[in-house]
Coordinates of N, CA and C in Angstrom, one line a residue:
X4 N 7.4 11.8 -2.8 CA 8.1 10.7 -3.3 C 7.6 9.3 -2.8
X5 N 7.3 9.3 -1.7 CA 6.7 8.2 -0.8 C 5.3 7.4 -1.4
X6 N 4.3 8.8 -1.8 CA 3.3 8.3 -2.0 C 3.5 7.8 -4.1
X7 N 4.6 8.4 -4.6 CA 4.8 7.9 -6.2 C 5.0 6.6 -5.8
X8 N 6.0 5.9 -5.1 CA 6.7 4.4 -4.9 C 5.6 3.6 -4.5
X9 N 4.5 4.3 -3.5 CA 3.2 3.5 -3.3 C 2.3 3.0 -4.5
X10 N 2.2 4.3 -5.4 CA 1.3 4.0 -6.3 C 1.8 3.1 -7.8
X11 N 3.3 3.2 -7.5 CA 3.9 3.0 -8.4 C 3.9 1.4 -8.3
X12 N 3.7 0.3 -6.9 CA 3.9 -0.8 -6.6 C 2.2 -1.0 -6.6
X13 N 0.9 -0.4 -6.4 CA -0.1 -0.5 -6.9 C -0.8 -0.6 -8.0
X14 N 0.0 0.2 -8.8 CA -0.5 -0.1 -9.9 C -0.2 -1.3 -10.9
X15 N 0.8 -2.0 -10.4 CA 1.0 -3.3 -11.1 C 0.2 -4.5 -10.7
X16 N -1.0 -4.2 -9.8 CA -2.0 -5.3 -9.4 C -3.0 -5.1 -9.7
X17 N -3.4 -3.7 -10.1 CA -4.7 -3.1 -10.0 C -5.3 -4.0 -11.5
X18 N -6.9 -4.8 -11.8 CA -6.8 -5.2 -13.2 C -8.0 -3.9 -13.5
X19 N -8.3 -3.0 -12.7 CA -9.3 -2.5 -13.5 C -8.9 -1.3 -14.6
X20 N -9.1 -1.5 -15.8 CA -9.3 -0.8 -16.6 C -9.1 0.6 -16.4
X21 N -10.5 1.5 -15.6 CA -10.5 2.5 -16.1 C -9.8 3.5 -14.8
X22 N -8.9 2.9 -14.2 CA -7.8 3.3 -13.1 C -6.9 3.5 -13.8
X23 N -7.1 5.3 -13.9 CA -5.8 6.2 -14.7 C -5.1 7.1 -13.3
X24 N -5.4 7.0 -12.5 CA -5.2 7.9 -11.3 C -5.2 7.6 -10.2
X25 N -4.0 7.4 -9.2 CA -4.3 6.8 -8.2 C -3.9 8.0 -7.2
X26 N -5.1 8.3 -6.2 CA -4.7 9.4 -5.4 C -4.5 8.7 -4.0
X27 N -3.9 9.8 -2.7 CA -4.2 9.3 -1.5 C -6.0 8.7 -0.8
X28 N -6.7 9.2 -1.8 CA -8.1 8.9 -1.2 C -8.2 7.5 -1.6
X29 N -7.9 6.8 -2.9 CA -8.2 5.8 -3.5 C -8.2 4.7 -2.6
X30 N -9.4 3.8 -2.8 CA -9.7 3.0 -1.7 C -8.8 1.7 -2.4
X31 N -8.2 0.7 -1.7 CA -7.8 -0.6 -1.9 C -8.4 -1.4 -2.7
X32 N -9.4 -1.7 -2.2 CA -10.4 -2.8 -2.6 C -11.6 -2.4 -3.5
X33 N -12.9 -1.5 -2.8 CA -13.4 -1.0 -3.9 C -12.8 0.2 -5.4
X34 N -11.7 1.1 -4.9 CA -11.1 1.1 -6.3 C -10.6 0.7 -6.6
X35 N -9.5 -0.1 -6.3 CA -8.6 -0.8 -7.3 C -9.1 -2.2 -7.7
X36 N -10.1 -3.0 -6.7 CA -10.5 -3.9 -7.0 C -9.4 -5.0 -6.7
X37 N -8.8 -4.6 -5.5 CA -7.6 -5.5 -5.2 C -8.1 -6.7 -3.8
X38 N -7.8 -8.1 -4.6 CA -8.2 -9.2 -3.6 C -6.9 -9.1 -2.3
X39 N -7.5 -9.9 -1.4 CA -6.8 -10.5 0.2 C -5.6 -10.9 -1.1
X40 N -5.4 -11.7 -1.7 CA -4.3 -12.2 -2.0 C -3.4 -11.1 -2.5
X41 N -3.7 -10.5 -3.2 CA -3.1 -9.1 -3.7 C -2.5 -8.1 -2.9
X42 N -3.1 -7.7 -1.9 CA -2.6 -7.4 -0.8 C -1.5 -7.7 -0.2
X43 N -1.6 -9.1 0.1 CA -0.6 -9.9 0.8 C 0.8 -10.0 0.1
X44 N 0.5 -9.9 -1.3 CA 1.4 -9.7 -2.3 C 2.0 -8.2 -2.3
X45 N 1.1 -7.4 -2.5 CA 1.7 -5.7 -2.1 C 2.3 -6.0 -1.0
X46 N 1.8 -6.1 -0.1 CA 2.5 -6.4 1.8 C 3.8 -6.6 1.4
X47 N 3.9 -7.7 1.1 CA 5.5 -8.2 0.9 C 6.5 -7.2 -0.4
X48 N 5.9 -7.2 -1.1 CA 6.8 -5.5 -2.0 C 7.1 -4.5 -0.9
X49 N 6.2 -4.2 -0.2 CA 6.5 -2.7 0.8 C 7.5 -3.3 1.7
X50 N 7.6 -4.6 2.1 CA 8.4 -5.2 3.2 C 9.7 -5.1 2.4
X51 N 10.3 -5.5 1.2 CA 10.9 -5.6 0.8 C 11.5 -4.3 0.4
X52 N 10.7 -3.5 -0.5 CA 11.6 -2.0 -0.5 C 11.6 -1.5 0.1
X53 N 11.1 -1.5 1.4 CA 11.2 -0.3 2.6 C 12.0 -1.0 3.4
X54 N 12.3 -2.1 3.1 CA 13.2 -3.1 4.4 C 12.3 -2.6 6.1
X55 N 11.5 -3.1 5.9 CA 10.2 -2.8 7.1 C 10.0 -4.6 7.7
X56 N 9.0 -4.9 8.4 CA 8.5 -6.1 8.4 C 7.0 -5.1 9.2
X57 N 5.6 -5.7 8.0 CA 4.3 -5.1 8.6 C 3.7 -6.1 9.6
X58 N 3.1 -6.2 10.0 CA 2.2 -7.1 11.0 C 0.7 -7.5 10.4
X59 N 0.2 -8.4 10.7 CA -1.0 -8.5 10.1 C -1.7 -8.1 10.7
X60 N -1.8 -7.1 12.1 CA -2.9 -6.0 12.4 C -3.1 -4.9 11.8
X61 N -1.5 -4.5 11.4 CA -1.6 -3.3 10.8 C -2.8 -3.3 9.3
X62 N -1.7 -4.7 8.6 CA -2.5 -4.8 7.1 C -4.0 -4.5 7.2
X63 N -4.6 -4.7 8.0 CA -6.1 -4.6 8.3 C -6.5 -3.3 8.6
X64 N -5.7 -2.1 9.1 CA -5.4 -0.9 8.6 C -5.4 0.0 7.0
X65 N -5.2 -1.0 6.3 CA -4.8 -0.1 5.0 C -5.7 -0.6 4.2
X66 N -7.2 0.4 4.5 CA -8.3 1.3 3.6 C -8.1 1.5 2.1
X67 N -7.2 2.9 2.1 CA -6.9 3.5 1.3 C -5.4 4.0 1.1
X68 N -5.0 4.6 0.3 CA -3.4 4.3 -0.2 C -2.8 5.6 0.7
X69 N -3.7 6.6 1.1 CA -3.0 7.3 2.1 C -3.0 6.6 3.3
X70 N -3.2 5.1 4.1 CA -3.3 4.3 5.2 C -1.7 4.2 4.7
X71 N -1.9 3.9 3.3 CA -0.2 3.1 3.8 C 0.5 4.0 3.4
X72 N 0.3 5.2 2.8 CA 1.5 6.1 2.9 C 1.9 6.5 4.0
X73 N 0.7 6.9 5.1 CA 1.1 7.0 6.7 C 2.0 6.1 7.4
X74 N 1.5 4.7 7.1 CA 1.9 4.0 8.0 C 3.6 4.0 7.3
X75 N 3.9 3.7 6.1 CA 5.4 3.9 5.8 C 6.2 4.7 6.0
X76 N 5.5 6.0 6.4 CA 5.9 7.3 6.6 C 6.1 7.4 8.1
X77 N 5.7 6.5 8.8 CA 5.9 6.7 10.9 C 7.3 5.7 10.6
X78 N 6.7 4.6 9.7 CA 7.5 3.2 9.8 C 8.9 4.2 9.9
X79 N 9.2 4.2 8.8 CA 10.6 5.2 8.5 C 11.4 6.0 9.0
X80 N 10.7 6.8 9.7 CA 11.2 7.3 11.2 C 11.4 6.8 12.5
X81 N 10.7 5.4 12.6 CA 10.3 4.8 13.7 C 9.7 5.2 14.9
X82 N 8.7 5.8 13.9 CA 7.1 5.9 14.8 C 6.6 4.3 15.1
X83 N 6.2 3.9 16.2 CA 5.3 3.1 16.5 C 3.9 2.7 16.2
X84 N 3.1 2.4 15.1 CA 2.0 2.3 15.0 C 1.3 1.4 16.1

């Protein structure tokens, strides 16, 4: 369910085209083709539905979409990253 809500708030930034499938491997930037600004924009969606606050070390952490399913997934329990 964790990783649907991820992909589900990803895929409203992504402009490339031929992105029909977003898995946990899917890289950020070279697949989705997602800028610094974009991010910053996802950042604050995940802040917002997960009622979290991320850090801007972590953000520098999230590769690929299983980075931030992990990291929302400790968040939530209140694992310490």
């Amino acid at each position: 369910m964790l990783l649907e809500q991820v992909k589900r708030i990803l895929l409203r930034y992504t402009e490339n085209p031929k992105i029909t499938e977003i898995t946990e491997e899917t890289q950020l930037i070279a697949d989705l083709g997602l800028s610094s600004f974009d991010l910053v924009s996802i950042v604050m969606e995940f802040e917002d539905e997960f009622k979290i606050e991320i850090s801007d070390r972590d953000i520098r952490k999230f590769i690929c979409v299983n980075d931030i399913v992990g990291y929302l997934g400790k968040t939530r329990i209140g694992i310490q990253t």
